[in-house]
PDB file of C-alpha atoms in Angstrom:
ATOM      1  CA  MET A 111       0.021  -0.030  -0.042  1.00 49.00           C
ATOM      2  CA  LEU A 112       2.900   2.319   0.839  1.00 42.00           C
ATOM      3  CA  ARG A 113       4.596   1.638  -2.405  1.00 47.00           C
ATOM      4  CA  THR A 114       1.426   2.376  -4.315  1.00 45.00           C
ATOM      5  CA  LYS A 115       0.966   5.715  -2.528  1.00 45.00           C
ATOM      6  CA  LEU A 116       4.720   6.649  -3.351  1.00 40.00           C
ATOM      7  CA  SER A 117       4.272   5.647  -7.141  1.00 49.00           C
ATOM      8  CA  LEU A 118       1.101   7.919  -7.329  1.00 39.00           C
ATOM      9  CA  ALA A 119       2.868  10.881  -5.750  1.00 47.00           C
ATOM     10  CA  ALA A 120       5.860  10.561  -8.157  1.00 47.00           C
ATOM     11  CA  ILE A 121       3.493  10.426 -11.135  1.00 43.00           C
ATOM     12  CA  LEU A 122       1.739  13.446  -9.776  1.00 39.00           C
ATOM     13  CA  MET A 123       5.063  15.357  -9.346  1.00 49.00           C
ATOM     14  CA  THR A 124       6.126  14.356 -12.894  1.00 46.00           C
ATOM     15  CA  CYS A 125       2.829  15.736 -14.512  1.00 44.00           C
ATOM     16  CA  ALA A 126       3.113  18.950 -12.286  1.00 44.00           C
ATOM     17  CA  SER A 127       6.720  19.319 -13.572  1.00 46.00           C
ATOM     18  CA  VAL A 128       5.671  18.831 -17.204  1.00 40.00           C
ATOM     19  CA  ALA A 129       2.803  21.231 -16.917  1.00 42.00           C
ATOM     20  CA  GLN A 130       5.158  24.057 -15.772  1.00 46.00           C
ATOM     21  CA  ILE A 131       7.285  23.804 -18.933  1.00 41.00           C
ATOM     22  CA  ASP A 132       6.862  26.422 -21.485  1.00 44.00           C
ATOM     23  CA  TYR A 133       7.105  25.176 -24.965  1.00 40.00           C
ATOM     24  CA  VAL A 134       8.316  27.695 -27.671  1.00 43.00           C
ATOM     25  CA  SER A 135       7.027  26.907 -31.039  1.00 44.00           C
ATOM     26  CA  GLU A 136       9.283  27.032 -34.048  1.00 43.00           C
ATOM     27  CA  PRO A 137       9.008  30.403 -35.888  1.00 47.00           C
ATOM     28  CA  ALA A 138       7.303  30.338 -39.207  1.00 43.00           C
ATOM     29  CA  PRO A 139       9.536  30.230 -42.134  1.00 45.00           C
ATOM     30  CA  THR A 140       9.905  33.712 -44.005  1.00 49.00           C
ATOM     31  CA  LEU A 141      10.341  34.342 -47.688  1.00 49.00           C
ATOM     32  CA  PHE A 142      13.593  36.462 -47.554  1.00 47.00           C
ATOM     33  CA  SER A 143      14.478  36.238 -43.878  1.00 52.00           C
ATOM     34  CA  SER A 144      17.692  34.639 -44.880  1.00 60.00           C
ATOM     35  CA  HIS A 145      20.222  35.978 -47.250  1.00 82.00           C
ATOM     36  CA  THR A 146      19.798  35.828 -51.013  1.00 89.00           C
ATOM     37  CA  ILE A 147      22.300  35.926 -53.838  1.00 94.00           C
ATOM     38  CA  THR A 148      20.870  36.643 -57.317  1.00 94.00           C
ATOM     39  CA  MET A 149      22.073  36.816 -60.915  1.00 95.00           C
ATOM     40  CA  ASN A 150      20.084  38.586 -63.682  1.00 94.00           C
ATOM     41  CA  LEU A 151      20.849  38.387 -67.323  1.00 94.00           C
ATOM     42  CA  CYS A 152      19.031  40.911 -69.737  1.00 93.00           C
ATOM     43  CA  PHE A 153      19.244  43.440 -72.425  1.00 93.00           C
ATOM     44  CA  ASP A 154      19.519  47.122 -71.307  1.00 93.00           C
ATOM     45  CA  THR A 155      18.320  49.856 -73.417  1.00 94.00           C
ATOM     46  CA  ASP A 156      18.673  53.657 -73.008  1.00 95.00           C
ATOM     47  CA  ASN A 157      16.645  55.859 -75.453  1.00 95.00           C
ATOM     48  CA  PHE A 158      18.273  59.313 -75.627  1.00 95.00           C
ATOM     49  CA  LYS A 159      16.337  62.541 -76.344  1.00 90.00           C
ATOM     50  CA  ALA A 160      19.108  63.822 -78.778  1.00 89.00           C
ATOM     51  CA  VAL A 161      22.419  62.868 -80.105  1.00 90.00           C
ATOM     52  CA  SER A 162      24.451  65.703 -81.638  1.00 91.00           C
ATOM     53  CA  LEU A 163      27.878  66.203 -83.491  1.00 93.00           C
ATOM     54  CA  GLU A 164      28.994  68.258 -80.421  1.00 91.00           C
ATOM     55  CA  ASP A 165      28.511  65.016 -78.327  1.00 91.00           C
ATOM     56  CA  MET A 166      30.675  63.039 -80.659  1.00 93.00           C
ATOM     57  CA  MET A 167      33.201  65.773 -80.608  1.00 92.00           C
ATOM     58  CA  ASN A 168      33.260  65.872 -76.857  1.00 92.00           C
ATOM     59  CA  LEU A 169      33.852  62.185 -76.798  1.00 93.00           C
ATOM     60  CA  ALA A 170      36.971  62.250 -78.765  1.00 93.00           C
ATOM     61  CA  VAL A 171      40.095  62.672 -76.980  1.00 92.00           C
ATOM     62  CA  ASP A 172      41.365  64.780 -79.814  1.00 92.00           C
ATOM     63  CA  PRO A 173      38.350  66.366 -81.630  1.00 92.00           C
ATOM     64  CA  ASN A 174      40.670  67.609 -84.653  1.00 92.00           C
ATOM     65  CA  GLN A 175      41.299  63.926 -85.630  1.00 93.00           C
ATOM     66  CA  VAL A 176      37.554  63.190 -86.106  1.00 93.00           C
ATOM     67  CA  GLU A 177      36.533  66.453 -88.033  1.00 93.00           C
ATOM     68  CA  ARG A 178      35.197  65.713 -91.354  1.00 93.00           C
ATOM     69  CA  ASP A 179      33.670  67.758 -94.195  1.00 91.00           C
ATOM     70  CA  LEU A 180      29.882  67.429 -93.802  1.00 93.00           C
ATOM     71  CA  THR A 181      28.856  69.869 -96.609  1.00 91.00           C
ATOM     72  CA  GLY A 182      25.558  68.635 -98.032  1.00 90.00           C
ATOM     73  CA  LEU A 183      25.018  65.808 -95.651  1.00 92.00           C
ATOM     74  CA  GLU A 184      22.031  65.599 -93.476  1.00 92.00           C
ATOM     75  CA  ALA A 185      22.095  64.304 -90.016  1.00 92.00           C
ATOM     76  CA  ALA A 186      20.280  61.066 -88.853  1.00 89.00           C
ATOM     77  CA  PRO A 187      20.949  60.235 -85.299  1.00 91.00           C
ATOM     78  CA  ARG A 188      20.310  56.775 -83.759  1.00 89.00           C
ATOM     79  CA  LEU A 189      18.741  57.505 -80.434  1.00 91.00           C
ATOM     80  CA  SER A 190      18.736  54.199 -78.642  1.00 93.00           C
ATOM     81  CA  THR A 191      21.660  52.079 -77.326  1.00 94.00           C
ATOM     82  CA  THR A 192      21.260  48.348 -76.272  1.00 93.00           C
ATOM     83  CA  GLY A 193      23.729  46.001 -74.622  1.00 94.00           C
ATOM     84  CA  ALA A 194      23.719  42.584 -73.112  1.00 94.00           C
ATOM     85  CA  SER A 195      24.044  42.947 -69.185  1.00 95.00           C
ATOM     86  CA  ALA A 196      24.635  40.816 -66.244  1.00 96.00           C
ATOM     87  CA  TYR A 197      23.384  41.997 -62.684  1.00 96.00           C
ATOM     88  CA  PHE A 198      24.768  40.322 -59.392  1.00 96.00           C
ATOM     89  CA  ASN A 199      22.856  41.256 -56.230  1.00 96.00           C
ATOM     90  CA  TYR A 200      22.850  40.503 -52.566  1.00 95.00           C
ATOM     91  CA  ARG A 201      19.374  40.757 -51.217  1.00 92.00           C
ATOM     92  CA  PHE A 202      18.297  40.601 -47.448  1.00 88.00           C
ATOM     93  CA  ASP A 203      15.104  41.531 -45.189  1.00 82.00           C
ATOM     94  CA  PRO A 204      15.995  43.826 -42.424  1.00 76.00           C
ATOM     95  CA  ASN A 205      12.670  43.158 -40.714  1.00 71.00           C
ATOM     96  CA  PRO A 206      11.470  39.573 -41.607  1.00 64.00           C
ATOM     97  CA  LYS A 207       7.934  38.497 -40.930  1.00 61.00           C
ATOM     98  CA  PRO A 208       6.147  35.185 -41.052  1.00 57.00           C
ATOM     99  CA  ASP A 209       4.799  33.979 -44.444  1.00 53.00           C
ATOM    100  CA  ASN A 210       1.149  34.432 -43.554  1.00 52.00           C
ATOM    101  CA  GLY A 211       0.242  36.876 -46.209  1.00 56.00           C
ATOM    102  CA  THR A 212       2.162  39.737 -44.990  1.00 72.00           C
ATOM    103  CA  ILE A 213       4.318  41.993 -47.073  1.00 82.00           C
ATOM    104  CA  ASN A 214       8.063  42.028 -46.186  1.00 85.00           C
ATOM    105  CA  THR A 215      10.522  44.704 -47.117  1.00 88.00           C
ATOM    106  CA  GLU A 216      13.808  43.887 -48.934  1.00 90.00           C
ATOM    107  CA  ILE A 217      17.062  45.603 -49.623  1.00 94.00           C
ATOM    108  CA  SER A 218      19.112  44.795 -52.681  1.00 95.00           C
ATOM    109  CA  VAL A 219      22.791  45.872 -53.385  1.00 97.00           C
ATOM    110  CA  GLY A 220      24.982  44.805 -56.269  1.00 97.00           C
ATOM    111  CA  GLY A 221      26.989  45.519 -59.352  1.00 98.00           C
ATOM    112  CA  SER A 222      26.527  45.251 -63.150  1.00 97.00           C
ATOM    113  CA  VAL A 223      28.547  44.582 -66.244  1.00 97.00           C
ATOM    114  CA  VAL A 224      27.335  45.712 -69.427  1.00 96.00           C
ATOM    115  CA  GLY A 225      28.589  44.658 -73.008  1.00 95.00           C
ATOM    116  CA  ASP A 226      29.143  46.709 -75.827  1.00 95.00           C
ATOM    117  CA  LYS A 227      26.792  49.533 -76.413  1.00 95.00           C
ATOM    118  CA  GLU A 228      26.699  51.776 -79.568  1.00 92.00           C
ATOM    119  CA  ALA A 229      25.612  55.440 -80.021  1.00 91.00           C
ATOM    120  CA  MET A 230      25.528  56.337 -83.602  1.00 91.00           C
ATOM    121  CA  LEU A 231      25.192  59.624 -85.570  1.00 93.00           C
ATOM    122  CA  SER A 232      25.128  59.484 -89.467  1.00 91.00           C
ATOM    123  CA  TYR A 233      25.404  62.088 -92.001  1.00 92.00           C
ATOM    124  CA  GLN A 234      23.915  61.001 -95.190  1.00 90.00           C
ATOM    125  CA  ASN A 235      23.177  62.197 -98.865  1.00 88.00           C
ATOM    126  CA  LYS A 236      21.128  59.741-100.814  1.00 83.00           C
ATOM    127  CA  ASP A 237      21.635  61.388-104.176  1.00 84.00           C
ATOM    128  CA  LEU A 238      25.387  61.390-103.772  1.00 78.00           C
ATOM    129  CA  ASP A 239      25.152  57.738-102.371  1.00 84.00           C
ATOM    130  CA  THR A 240      27.520  58.953 -99.412  1.00 86.00           C
ATOM    131  CA  SER A 241      27.454  58.430 -95.752  1.00 88.00           C
ATOM    132  CA  ILE A 242      29.718  59.461 -92.889  1.00 91.00           C
ATOM    133  CA  VAL A 243      28.997  57.787 -89.704  1.00 92.00           C
ATOM    134  CA  TYR A 244      30.153  58.717 -86.100  1.00 94.00           C
ATOM    135  CA  CYS A 245      29.864  55.647 -83.684  1.00 93.00           C
ATOM    136  CA  SER A 246      30.773  55.529 -80.143  1.00 94.00           C
ATOM    137  CA  ILE A 247      31.246  52.056 -78.566  1.00 95.00           C
ATOM    138  CA  HIS A 248      31.772  51.512 -75.000  1.00 96.00           C
ATOM    139  CA  LYS A 249      31.174  48.968 -72.103  1.00 96.00           C
ATOM    140  CA  GLU A 250      29.917  49.728 -68.488  1.00 97.00           C
ATOM    141  CA  VAL A 251      30.496  48.568 -65.137  1.00 98.00           C
ATOM    142  CA  GLY A 252      28.519  49.906 -62.198  1.00 98.00           C
ATOM    143  CA  LEU A 253      27.005  49.602 -58.637  1.00 98.00           C
ATOM    144  CA  GLU A 254      23.382  49.840 -57.651  1.00 98.00           C
ATOM    145  CA  ALA A 255      20.873  49.424 -54.725  1.00 98.00           C
ATOM    146  CA  ALA A 256      17.040  49.157 -54.467  1.00 97.00           C
ATOM    147  CA  PHE A 257      14.213  49.073 -51.704  1.00 96.00           C
ATOM    148  CA  LEU A 258      11.599  46.440 -52.503  1.00 95.00           C
ATOM    149  CA  LEU A 259       8.256  44.974 -51.173  1.00 93.00           C
ATOM    150  CA  THR A 260       7.916  41.273 -51.299  1.00 90.00           C
ATOM    151  CA  GLY A 261       5.349  38.662 -50.812  1.00 87.00           C
ATOM    152  CA  LEU A 262       4.146  35.247 -51.826  1.00 85.00           C
ATOM    153  CA  LEU A 263       1.593  33.978 -54.402  1.00 86.00           C
ATOM    154  CA  GLY A 264       0.231  30.773 -53.118  1.00 82.00           C
ATOM    155  CA  GLN A 265       2.904  28.394 -51.929  1.00 82.00           C
ATOM    156  CA  HIS A 266       5.552  28.539 -54.730  1.00 87.00           C
ATOM    157  CA  ALA A 267       5.297  31.897 -56.399  1.00 91.00           C
ATOM    158  CA  TYR A 268       6.668  35.221 -55.361  1.00 90.00           C
ATOM    159  CA  TRP A 269       6.611  38.891 -56.283  1.00 92.00           C
ATOM    160  CA  SER A 270       8.342  42.069 -55.575  1.00 93.00           C
ATOM    161  CA  VAL A 271       7.980  45.672 -56.555  1.00 96.00           C
ATOM    162  CA  GLY A 272      10.090  48.758 -55.587  1.00 97.00           C
ATOM    163  CA  ILE A 273      12.474  51.593 -56.629  1.00 98.00           C
ATOM    164  CA  GLY A 274      16.141  51.646 -57.086  1.00 97.00           C
ATOM    165  CA  GLY A 275      19.193  53.629 -58.414  1.00 98.00           C
ATOM    166  CA  SER A 276      22.489  52.877 -60.046  1.00 98.00           C
ATOM    167  CA  GLY A 277      25.646  54.661 -60.984  1.00 98.00           C
ATOM    168  CA  SER A 278      28.089  53.412 -63.792  1.00 98.00           C
ATOM    169  CA  MET A 279      31.159  54.432 -65.759  1.00 97.00           C
ATOM    170  CA  THR A 280      32.203  53.196 -69.088  1.00 97.00           C
ATOM    171  CA  TYR A 281      35.555  51.535 -70.119  1.00 96.00           C
ATOM    172  CA  ASP A 282      36.908  50.332 -73.352  1.00 95.00           C
ATOM    173  CA  ASN A 283      35.801  53.483 -74.944  1.00 95.00           C
ATOM    174  CA  ASN A 284      36.291  53.965 -78.775  1.00 95.00           C
ATOM    175  CA  LEU A 285      34.971  56.379 -81.250  1.00 95.00           C
ATOM    176  CA  LEU A 286      34.662  55.049 -84.876  1.00 93.00           C
ATOM    177  CA  VAL A 287      34.304  57.299 -87.963  1.00 94.00           C
ATOM    178  CA  LEU A 288      32.935  55.330 -90.962  1.00 90.00           C
ATOM    179  CA  SER A 289      32.875  56.642 -94.454  1.00 89.00           C
ATOM    180  CA  GLY A 290      31.194  54.942 -97.571  1.00 84.00           C
ATOM    181  CA  ARG A 291      28.170  54.689 -99.595  1.00 81.00           C
ATOM    182  CA  TYR A 292      24.602  55.621 -98.460  1.00 78.00           C
ATOM    183  CA  PHE A 293      22.708  53.091 -96.389  1.00 75.00           C
ATOM    184  CA  GLY A 294      19.034  52.762 -95.552  1.00 71.00           C
ATOM    185  CA  PRO A 295      17.414  52.907 -92.058  1.00 69.00           C
ATOM    186  CA  ASP A 296      17.657  49.240 -91.772  1.00 70.00           C
ATOM    187  CA  GLU A 297      21.296  48.716 -92.849  1.00 72.00           C
ATOM    188  CA  HIS A 298      24.356  48.862 -90.261  1.00 73.00           C
ATOM    189  CA  PRO A 299      27.310  50.629 -91.928  1.00 71.00           C
ATOM    190  CA  SER A 300      29.839  48.329 -90.696  1.00 65.00           C
ATOM    191  CA  ASN A 301      28.445  45.405 -92.570  1.00 65.00           C
ATOM    192  CA  GLN A 302      28.615  47.109 -96.019  1.00 64.00           C
ATOM    193  CA  GLU A 303      31.420  46.596 -98.693  1.00 62.00           C
ATOM    194  CA  GLY A 304      33.978  49.301 -99.537  1.00 60.00           C
ATOM    195  CA  ILE A 305      33.490  51.316 -96.346  1.00 77.00           C
ATOM    196  CA  SER A 306      36.303  52.732 -94.572  1.00 86.00           C
ATOM    197  CA  MET A 307      36.583  52.659 -90.855  1.00 88.00           C
ATOM    198  CA  GLU A 308      38.888  54.590 -88.409  1.00 92.00           C
ATOM    199  CA  SER A 309      39.059  54.155 -84.627  1.00 93.00           C
ATOM    200  CA  TYR A 310      40.042  56.597 -82.128  1.00 94.00           C
ATOM    201  CA  SER A 311      40.327  56.922 -78.450  1.00 92.00           C
ATOM    202  CA  ALA A 312      37.293  58.141 -76.568  1.00 94.00           C
ATOM    203  CA  ARG A 313      36.665  59.851 -73.173  1.00 94.00           C
ATOM    204  CA  PRO A 314      34.888  57.925 -70.364  1.00 95.00           C
ATOM    205  CA  MET A 315      31.161  58.523 -69.622  1.00 95.00           C
ATOM    206  CA  TYR A 316      29.224  58.409 -66.365  1.00 97.00           C
ATOM    207  CA  PHE A 317      25.568  57.341 -65.975  1.00 97.00           C
ATOM    208  CA  GLY A 318      23.104  57.751 -63.145  1.00 97.00           C
ATOM    209  CA  ARG A 319      19.747  55.871 -63.358  1.00 97.00           C
ATOM    210  CA  VAL A 320      16.608  55.622 -61.162  1.00 98.00           C
ATOM    211  CA  PHE A 321      14.165  52.992 -61.925  1.00 97.00           C
ATOM    212  CA  LEU A 322      10.910  51.113 -60.998  1.00 97.00           C
ATOM    213  CA  GLN A 323      11.521  47.307 -60.477  1.00 95.00           C
ATOM    214  CA  HIS A 324       9.328  44.450 -60.446  1.00 92.00           C
ATOM    215  CA  ASN A 325       9.921  40.689 -60.084  1.00 92.00           C
ATOM    216  CA  ILE A 326       7.713  37.666 -60.475  1.00 93.00           C
ATOM    217  CA  GLY A 327       8.960  34.068 -60.172  1.00 93.00           C
ATOM    218  CA  PHE A 328       8.860  30.580 -58.556  1.00 92.00           C
ATOM    219  CA  LEU A 329      10.449  29.051 -55.498  1.00 89.00           C
ATOM    220  CA  ALA A 330      12.316  25.909 -56.793  1.00 88.00           C
ATOM    221  CA  GLY A 331      12.727  23.711 -53.757  1.00 83.00           C
ATOM    222  CA  LYS A 332      14.155  25.124 -50.480  1.00 83.00           C
ATOM    223  CA  HIS A 333      16.933  27.379 -51.760  1.00 87.00           C
ATOM    224  CA  TRP A 334      16.495  28.111 -55.366  1.00 92.00           C
ATOM    225  CA  MET A 335      14.457  30.970 -56.996  1.00 92.00           C
ATOM    226  CA  LEU A 336      13.610  31.331 -60.735  1.00 94.00           C
ATOM    227  CA  GLY A 337      12.029  34.290 -62.173  1.00 94.00           C
ATOM    228  CA  MET A 338      11.851  37.418 -64.269  1.00 94.00           C
ATOM    229  CA  GLN A 339      12.720  40.871 -63.451  1.00 92.00           C
ATOM    230  CA  PHE A 340      11.532  44.062 -65.441  1.00 93.00           C
ATOM    231  CA  ARG A 341      12.994  47.642 -64.994  1.00 94.00           C
ATOM    232  CA  GLN A 342      11.845  51.092 -66.387  1.00 95.00           C
ATOM    233  CA  GLY A 343      13.336  54.466 -65.424  1.00 97.00           C
ATOM    234  CA  VAL A 344      15.146  57.556 -66.404  1.00 97.00           C
ATOM    235  CA  GLY A 345      18.815  58.464 -66.403  1.00 97.00           C
ATOM    236  CA  MET A 346      21.603  61.002 -67.095  1.00 96.00           C
ATOM    237  CA  GLN A 347      24.743  60.718 -68.940  1.00 95.00           C
ATOM    238  CA  GLN A 348      27.825  62.858 -68.357  1.00 94.00           C
ATOM    239  CA  ILE A 349      30.609  63.041 -70.771  1.00 91.00           C
ATOM    240  CA  SER A 350      33.926  63.519 -69.240  1.00 84.00           C
ATOM    241  CA  GLY A 351      34.716  67.129 -69.694  1.00 79.00           C
ATOM    242  CA  GLY A 352      31.720  67.691 -71.829  1.00 76.00           C
ATOM    243  CA  ARG A 353      27.901  68.058 -71.583  1.00 81.00           C
ATOM    244  CA  SER A 354      25.196  65.937 -70.040  1.00 88.00           C
ATOM    245  CA  ASN A 355      22.301  64.320 -71.555  1.00 91.00           C
ATOM    246  CA  THR A 356      19.101  62.557 -70.406  1.00 93.00           C
ATOM    247  CA  PHE A 357      17.359  59.316 -71.494  1.00 95.00           C
ATOM    248  CA  THR A 358      14.765  56.874 -70.687  1.00 95.00           C
ATOM    249  CA  HIS A 359      15.927  53.316 -69.458  1.00 92.00           C
ATOM    250  CA  SER A 360      14.501  49.918 -69.529  1.00 89.00           C
ATOM    251  CA  SER A 361      15.577  46.446 -69.093  1.00 84.00           C
ATOM    252  CA  LEU A 362      13.914  43.694 -71.051  1.00 74.00           C
ATOM    253  CA  GLY A 363      14.008  39.947 -70.932  1.00 72.00           C
ATOM    254  CA  MET A 364      15.870  39.793 -67.549  1.00 83.00           C
ATOM    255  CA  VAL A 365      16.131  36.270 -66.249  1.00 91.00           C
ATOM    256  CA  SER A 366      16.607  35.985 -62.593  1.00 92.00           C
ATOM    257  CA  VAL A 367      18.100  33.095 -60.866  1.00 93.00           C
ATOM    258  CA  GLY A 368      18.735  33.237 -57.032  1.00 92.00           C
ATOM    259  CA  TYR A 369      19.853  31.038 -54.094  1.00 91.00           C
ATOM    260  CA  ARG A 370      18.636  31.497 -50.481  1.00 85.00           C
ATOM    261  CA  PHE A 371      20.966  30.796 -47.642  1.00 81.00           C
TER     262      PHE A 371
END
């Protein structure tokens, strides 16, 4: 009888001890609470309001070398430049919340590399079958940052919208002067037969851009993210030692791949 009472007392004491334990549930996972590294590939396009002969002369290290007789020729500027681009970003959420339908904030910082971009100014005379073309070719490297709002669409899709800014400078700068026959709007002068081409050193340029950014994609497993990113904005170009120009900016076909730690 005494042994039974002692056993019951031990059981009651164990239950009381268990009842006093505070169990802390595991926090709900968050979409971007961990750090994320992304790579984006796309085509960047800048649409300028104007491209002038003064701009081309300012680009030349020695303007006297690129002077040509333009008598009787009509200017035909090409106002857009496009280049293949790669963006590398580090993204994190400074104040993560559970994935229960809430919207998280996200900060993205990174850099970019842009391939050859051409700015072209043609002087043409169709009757004389003559063209003189100034062509600026450069590459870009830059830094950027963005503030985004992010959220989930169901269990496997995500979205984000926000605003960002970037600064970049050019390298491998060249100014080409091409002389040859008249070419139509859809022709590129460098592909023509019998054209002469002279290459000169060009000054660097600096770019500042602000843009709206939106992403949509899917969560592939626990760590991988696959999606698309789109950007639209405005910017300013500053020629070293010269004038500045404004333009509109867009990034199309940006394929985004991310890995969450």
